C-alpha positions as protocol buffer text, in pm:
chain_id: "A"
residue {
  index: 1
  type: LEU
  ca { x: -743 y: 2072 z: -2945 }
}
residue {
  index: 2
  type: LEU
  ca { x: -874 y: 2385 z: -3093 }
}
residue {
  index: 3
  type: CYS
  ca { x: -1024 y: 2199 z: -3386 }
}
residue {
  index: 4
  type: TRP
  ca { x: -1166 y: 1950 z: -3156 }
}
residue {
  index: 5
  type: ARG
  ca { x: -1386 y: 2207 z: -2952 }
}
residue {
  index: 6
  type: MET
  ca { x: -1472 y: 2401 z: -3262 }
}
residue {
  index: 7
  type: ALA
  ca { x: -1603 y: 2066 z: -3414 }
}
residue {
  index: 8
  type: SER
  ca { x: -1808 y: 1956 z: -3109 }
}
residue {
  index: 9
  type: ALA
  ca { x: -1951 y: 2305 z: -3045 }
}
residue {
  index: 10
  type: LEU
  ca { x: -2057 y: 2302 z: -3427 }
}
residue {
  index: 11
  type: ALA
  ca { x: -2183 y: 1972 z: -3388 }
}
residue {
  index: 12
  type: LYS
  ca { x: -2431 y: 2090 z: -3133 }
}
residue {
  index: 13
  type: ASP
  ca { x: -2571 y: 2343 z: -3353 }
}
residue {
  index: 14
  type: ARG
  ca { x: -2497 y: 2209 z: -3693 }
}
residue {
  index: 15
  type: LYS
  ca { x: -2803 y: 2371 z: -3872 }
}
residue {
  index: 16
  type: SER
  ca { x: -2714 y: 2741 z: -3748 }
}
residue {
  index: 17
  type: ALA
  ca { x: -2355 y: 2709 z: -3838 }
}
residue {
  index: 18
  type: ALA
  ca { x: -2414 y: 2592 z: -4168 }
}
residue {
  index: 19
  type: GLN
  ca { x: -2622 y: 2905 z: -4219 }
}
residue {
  index: 20
  type: PRO
  ca { x: -2438 y: 3225 z: -4412 }
}
residue {
  index: 21
  type: PRO
  ca { x: -2344 y: 3486 z: -4156 }
}
residue {
  index: 22
  type: GLN
  ca { x: -2648 y: 3719 z: -4107 }
}
residue {
  index: 23
  type: GLY
  ca { x: -2604 y: 4085 z: -3994 }
}
residue {
  index: 24
  type: ASN
  ca { x: -2355 y: 4104 z: -3747 }
}
residue {
  index: 25
  type: ASP
  ca { x: -2320 y: 3710 z: -3670 }
}
residue {
  index: 26
  type: MET
  ca { x: -1946 y: 3700 z: -3628 }
}
residue {
  index: 27
  type: THR
  ca { x: -1972 y: 3349 z: -3505 }
}
residue {
  index: 28
  type: ALA
  ca { x: -2013 y: 3207 z: -3841 }
}
residue {
  index: 29
  type: VAL
  ca { x: -1772 y: 3412 z: -3971 }
}
residue {
  index: 30
  type: THR
  ca { x: -1508 y: 3306 z: -3717 }
}
residue {
  index: 31
  type: VAL
  ca { x: -1582 y: 2971 z: -3757 }
}
residue {
  index: 32
  type: ASP
  ca { x: -1530 y: 2965 z: -4141 }
}
residue {
  index: 33
  type: ALA
  ca { x: -1222 y: 3163 z: -4100 }
}
residue {
  index: 34
  type: LEU
  ca { x: -1086 y: 2934 z: -3868 }
}
residue {
  index: 35
  type: TRP
  ca { x: -1152 y: 2613 z: -4058 }
}
residue {
  index: 36
  type: ALA
  ca { x: -980 y: 2826 z: -4364 }
}
residue {
  index: 37
  type: TRP
  ca { x: -711 y: 2870 z: -4157 }
}
residue {
  index: 38
  type: ALA
  ca { x: -653 y: 2490 z: -4054 }
}
residue {
  index: 39
  type: HIS
  ca { x: -712 y: 2409 z: -4438 }
}
residue {
  index: 40
  type: HIS
  ca { x: -436 y: 2652 z: -4553 }
}
residue {
  index: 41
  type: LEU
  ca { x: -173 y: 2573 z: -4258 }
}
residue {
  index: 42
  type: CYS
  ca { x: -204 y: 2190 z: -4365 }
}
residue {
  index: 43
  type: ALA
  ca { x: -176 y: 2293 z: -4705 }
}
residue {
  index: 44
  type: PHE
  ca { x: 142 y: 2488 z: -4694 }
}
residue {
  index: 45
  type: ALA
  ca { x: 273 y: 2211 z: -4449 }
}
residue {
  index: 46
  type: LEU
  ca { x: 210 y: 1937 z: -4672 }
}
residue {
  index: 47
  type: ILE
  ca { x: 407 y: 2187 z: -4993 }
}
residue {
  index: 48
  type: ALA
  ca { x: 705 y: 2210 z: -4727 }
}
residue {
  index: 49
  type: ILE
  ca { x: 715 y: 1841 z: -4646 }
}
residue {
  index: 50
  type: LEU
  ca { x: 707 y: 1726 z: -4998 }
}
residue {
  index: 51
  type: PHE
  ca { x: 998 y: 1942 z: -5070 }
}
residue {
  index: 52
  type: SER
  ca { x: 1186 y: 1819 z: -4796 }
}
residue {
  index: 53
  type: GLU
  ca { x: 1139 y: 1476 z: -4901 }
}
residue {
  index: 54
  type: TRP
  ca { x: 1215 y: 1569 z: -5245 }
}
residue {
  index: 55
  type: CYS
  ca { x: 1550 y: 1752 z: -5104 }
}
residue {
  index: 56
  type: LEU
  ca { x: 1665 y: 1438 z: -4920 }
}
residue {
  index: 57
  type: THR
  ca { x: 1611 y: 1209 z: -5219 }
}
residue {
  index: 58
  type: ALA
  ca { x: 1872 y: 1410 z: -5414 }
}
residue {
  index: 59
  type: GLN
  ca { x: 2117 y: 1190 z: -5298 }
}
residue {
  index: 60
  type: GLU
  ca { x: 2188 y: 823 z: -5148 }
}
residue {
  index: 61
  type: GLN
  ca { x: 2078 y: 808 z: -4807 }
}
residue {
  index: 62
  type: GLU
  ca { x: 2238 y: 597 z: -4509 }
}
residue {
  index: 63
  type: HIS
  ca { x: 1971 y: 425 z: -4286 }
}
residue {
  index: 64
  type: SER
  ca { x: 1922 y: 741 z: -4074 }
}
residue {
  index: 65
  type: GLY
  ca { x: 1849 y: 957 z: -4355 }
}
residue {
  index: 66
  type: ILE
  ca { x: 1594 y: 682 z: -4490 }
}
residue {
  index: 67
  type: CYS
  ca { x: 1451 y: 669 z: -4118 }
}
residue {
  index: 68
  type: ARG
  ca { x: 1405 y: 1057 z: -4172 }
}
residue {
  index: 69
  type: LEU
  ca { x: 1262 y: 1022 z: -4498 }
}
residue {
  index: 70
  type: ALA
  ca { x: 982 y: 788 z: -4361 }
}
residue {
  index: 71
  type: ARG
  ca { x: 896 y: 1002 z: -4059 }
}
residue {
  index: 72
  type: LEU
  ca { x: 874 y: 1311 z: -4308 }
}
residue {
  index: 73
  type: ASP
  ca { x: 660 y: 1081 z: -4520 }
}
residue {
  index: 74
  type: MET
  ca { x: 441 y: 987 z: -4204 }
}
residue {
  index: 75
  type: CYS
  ca { x: 382 y: 1337 z: -4151 }
}
residue {
  index: 76
  type: TYR
  ca { x: 292 y: 1425 z: -4497 }
}
residue {
  index: 77
  type: GLY
  ca { x: 28 y: 1159 z: -4490 }
}
residue {
  index: 78
  type: LEU
  ca { x: -109 y: 1308 z: -4158 }
}
residue {
  index: 79
  type: CYS
  ca { x: -107 y: 1623 z: -4317 }
}
residue {
  index: 80
  type: ALA
  ca { x: -306 y: 1514 z: -4623 }
}
residue {
  index: 81
  type: ALA
  ca { x: -550 y: 1371 z: -4380 }
}
residue {
  index: 82
  type: LEU
  ca { x: -585 y: 1700 z: -4181 }
}
residue {
  index: 83
  type: MET
  ca { x: -592 y: 1921 z: -4484 }
}
residue {
  index: 84
  type: LEU
  ca { x: -874 y: 1709 z: -4637 }
}
residue {
  index: 85
  type: ALA
  ca { x: -1053 y: 1692 z: -4300 }
}
residue {
  index: 86
  type: ALA
  ca { x: -1033 y: 2061 z: -4267 }
}
residue {
  index: 87
  type: GLY
  ca { x: -1175 y: 2122 z: -4605 }
}
residue {
  index: 88
  type: ILE
  ca { x: -1453 y: 1898 z: -4534 }
}
residue {
  index: 89
  type: ALA
  ca { x: -1543 y: 2080 z: -4224 }
}
residue {
  index: 90
  type: ARG
  ca { x: -1540 y: 2405 z: -4450 }
}
residue {
  index: 91
  type: LEU
  ca { x: -1782 y: 2239 z: -4702 }
}
residue {
  index: 92
  type: ILE
  ca { x: -2030 y: 2111 z: -4411 }
}
residue {
  index: 93
  type: TRP
  ca { x: -2005 y: 2426 z: -4163 }
}
residue {
  index: 94
  type: GLY
  ca { x: -1842 y: 2722 z: -4408 }
}
residue {
  index: 95
  type: ALA
  ca { x: -1988 y: 3028 z: -4462 }
}
residue {
  index: 96
  type: LYS
  ca { x: -2033 y: 2942 z: -4831 }
}
residue {
  index: 97
  type: GLY
  ca { x: -2209 y: 2639 z: -4748 }
}
residue {
  index: 98
  type: TRP
  ca { x: -2249 y: 2289 z: -4949 }
}
residue {
  index: 99
  type: SER
  ca { x: -2443 y: 2408 z: -5234 }
}
residue {
  index: 100
  type: PHE
  ca { x: -2185 y: 2639 z: -5326 }
}
residue {
  index: 101
  type: TYR
  ca { x: -1893 y: 2380 z: -5362 }
}
residue {
  index: 102
  type: THR
  ca { x: -2068 y: 2092 z: -5484 }
}
residue {
  index: 103
  type: GLY
  ca { x: -2211 y: 2308 z: -5764 }
}
residue {
  index: 104
  type: ASN
  ca { x: -1874 y: 2470 z: -5861 }
}
residue {
  index: 105
  type: THR
  ca { x: -1679 y: 2294 z: -6146 }
}
residue {
  index: 106
  type: LEU
  ca { x: -1357 y: 2420 z: -6040 }
}
residue {
  index: 107
  type: PHE
  ca { x: -1406 y: 2275 z: -5698 }
}
residue {
  index: 108
  type: TRP
  ca { x: -1438 y: 1944 z: -5870 }
}
residue {
  index: 109
  type: ALA
  ca { x: -1112 y: 2027 z: -6044 }
}
residue {
  index: 110
  type: LYS
  ca { x: -933 y: 2102 z: -5741 }
}
residue {
  index: 111
  type: LEU
  ca { x: -1049 y: 1789 z: -5532 }
}
residue {
  index: 112
  type: GLY
  ca { x: -954 y: 1603 z: -5854 }
}
residue {
  index: 113
  type: CYS
  ca { x: -596 y: 1758 z: -5857 }
}
residue {
  index: 114
  type: PHE
  ca { x: -572 y: 1667 z: -5499 }
}
residue {
  index: 115
  type: ALA
  ca { x: -671 y: 1303 z: -5547 }
}
residue {
  index: 116
  type: LEU
  ca { x: -397 y: 1279 z: -5833 }
}
residue {
  index: 117
  type: VAL
  ca { x: -115 y: 1419 z: -5598 }
}
residue {
  index: 118
  type: GLY
  ca { x: -235 y: 1180 z: -5352 }
}
residue {
  index: 119
  type: LEU
  ca { x: -227 y: 875 z: -5611 }
}
residue {
  index: 120
  type: LEU
  ca { x: 110 y: 1017 z: -5719 }
}
residue {
  index: 121
  type: SER
  ca { x: 217 y: 972 z: -5354 }
}
residue {
  index: 122
  type: VAL
  ca { x: 149 y: 640 z: -5296 }
}
residue {
  index: 123
  type: ARG
  ca { x: 454 y: 487 z: -5489 }
}
residue {
  index: 124
  type: PRO
  ca { x: 759 y: 703 z: -5301 }
}
residue {
  index: 125
  type: SER
  ca { x: 552 y: 606 z: -4972 }
}
residue {
  index: 126
  type: ILE
  ca { x: 589 y: 222 z: -5069 }
}
residue {
  index: 127
  type: LEU
  ca { x: 962 y: 291 z: -5175 }
}
residue {
  index: 128
  type: ILE
  ca { x: 1033 y: 476 z: -4858 }
}
residue {
  index: 129
  type: PHE
  ca { x: 866 y: 211 z: -4614 }
}
residue {
  index: 130
  type: LYS
  ca { x: 1083 y: -65 z: -4822 }
}
residue {
  index: 131
  type: TRP
  ca { x: 1404 y: 113 z: -4778 }
}
residue {
  index: 132
  type: ARG
  ca { x: 1335 y: 136 z: -4414 }
}
residue {
  index: 133
  type: ARG
  ca { x: 1307 y: -224 z: -4370 }
}
residue {
  index: 134
  type: GLU
  ca { x: 1636 y: -297 z: -4567 }
}
residue {
  index: 135
  type: ALA
  ca { x: 1905 y: -163 z: -4327 }
}
residue {
  index: 136
  type: GLY
  ca { x: 2143 y: -118 z: -4614 }
}
residue {
  index: 137
  type: ARG
  ca { x: 2237 y: 176 z: -4823 }
}
residue {
  index: 138
  type: ILE
  ca { x: 1983 y: 300 z: -5095 }
}
residue {
  index: 139
  type: SER
  ca { x: 2106 y: 311 z: -5439 }
}
residue {
  index: 140
  type: ALA
  ca { x: 2100 y: 667 z: -5625 }
}
residue {
  index: 141
  type: GLU
  ca { x: 1893 y: 514 z: -5878 }
}
residue {
  index: 142
  type: SER
  ca { x: 1599 y: 399 z: -5657 }
}
residue {
  index: 143
  type: MET
  ca { x: 1635 y: 758 z: -5494 }
}
residue {
  index: 144
  type: ARG
  ca { x: 1579 y: 884 z: -5856 }
}
residue {
  index: 145
  type: THR
  ca { x: 1258 y: 703 z: -5889 }
}
residue {
  index: 146
  type: ALA
  ca { x: 1095 y: 823 z: -5604 }
}
residue {
  index: 147
  type: ARG
  ca { x: 1228 y: 1186 z: -5683 }
}
residue {
  index: 148
  type: ILE
  ca { x: 1046 y: 1174 z: -6037 }
}
residue {
  index: 149
  type: TRP
  ca { x: 712 y: 1052 z: -5857 }
}
residue {
  index: 150
  type: MET
  ca { x: 774 y: 1370 z: -5609 }
}
residue {
  index: 151
  type: THR
  ca { x: 848 y: 1584 z: -5899 }
}
residue {
  index: 152
  type: LEU
  ca { x: 524 y: 1530 z: -6033 }
}
residue {
  index: 153
  type: GLN
  ca { x: 344 y: 1619 z: -5735 }
}
residue {
  index: 154
  type: LEU
  ca { x: 565 y: 1918 z: -5682 }
}
residue {
  index: 155
  type: ILE
  ca { x: 449 y: 2018 z: -6075 }
}
residue {
  index: 156
  type: LEU
  ca { x: 85 y: 1984 z: -5989 }
}
residue {
  index: 157
  type: ILE
  ca { x: 93 y: 2210 z: -5687 }
}
residue {
  index: 158
  type: PRO
  ca { x: 55 y: 2528 z: -5877 }
}
residue {
  index: 159
  type: ALA
  ca { x: -225 y: 2425 z: -6059 }
}
residue {
  index: 160
  type: LEU
  ca { x: -396 y: 2297 z: -5710 }
}
residue {
  index: 161
  type: LEU
  ca { x: -291 y: 2639 z: -5561 }
}
residue {
  index: 162
  type: LEU
  ca { x: -437 y: 2808 z: -5886 }
}
residue {
  index: 163
  type: LEU
  ca { x: -784 y: 2644 z: -5854 }
}
residue {
  index: 164
  type: ALA
  ca { x: -780 y: 2724 z: -5491 }
}
residue {
  index: 165
  type: THR
  ca { x: -796 y: 3048 z: -5564 }
}
residue {
  index: 166
  type: LEU
  ca { x: -1032 y: 3053 z: -5818 }
}
residue {
  index: 167
  type: ILE
  ca { x: -1294 y: 2908 z: -5634 }
}
């Protein structure tokens, strides 16, 4: 709700919100800080959810465990979408502005790393969706396959965080 109100207020005065803060103009600084906060909150939630999924795939699961895994996976996708939306909002309305980010090689490397993590998440999501339809017990081998894909995502997270820090 807070983000929706901020986006509505910003849409009315896009031009001034996109400019870097001048003097004591705390509005632009506050808006930038709120978008950064939303972006980081989603990023840390994304990591926590991915780690939870990774832990659940350590052993065979009954149908209830698979349903829990499916809910986590939906939250993971939603969190990724919200993080991307908050990042785009920072890009457009943030204090640094569009040209700072689009001209920055590290930004594009970070975006590429995020896209790679997203691509690596497709296979486990498909497996989880398939498992949920199958009401039986899921084999350890199948769980191991999903866990490997999740491990690859977790391996890329530190690189993503480093790139975010360097921008």
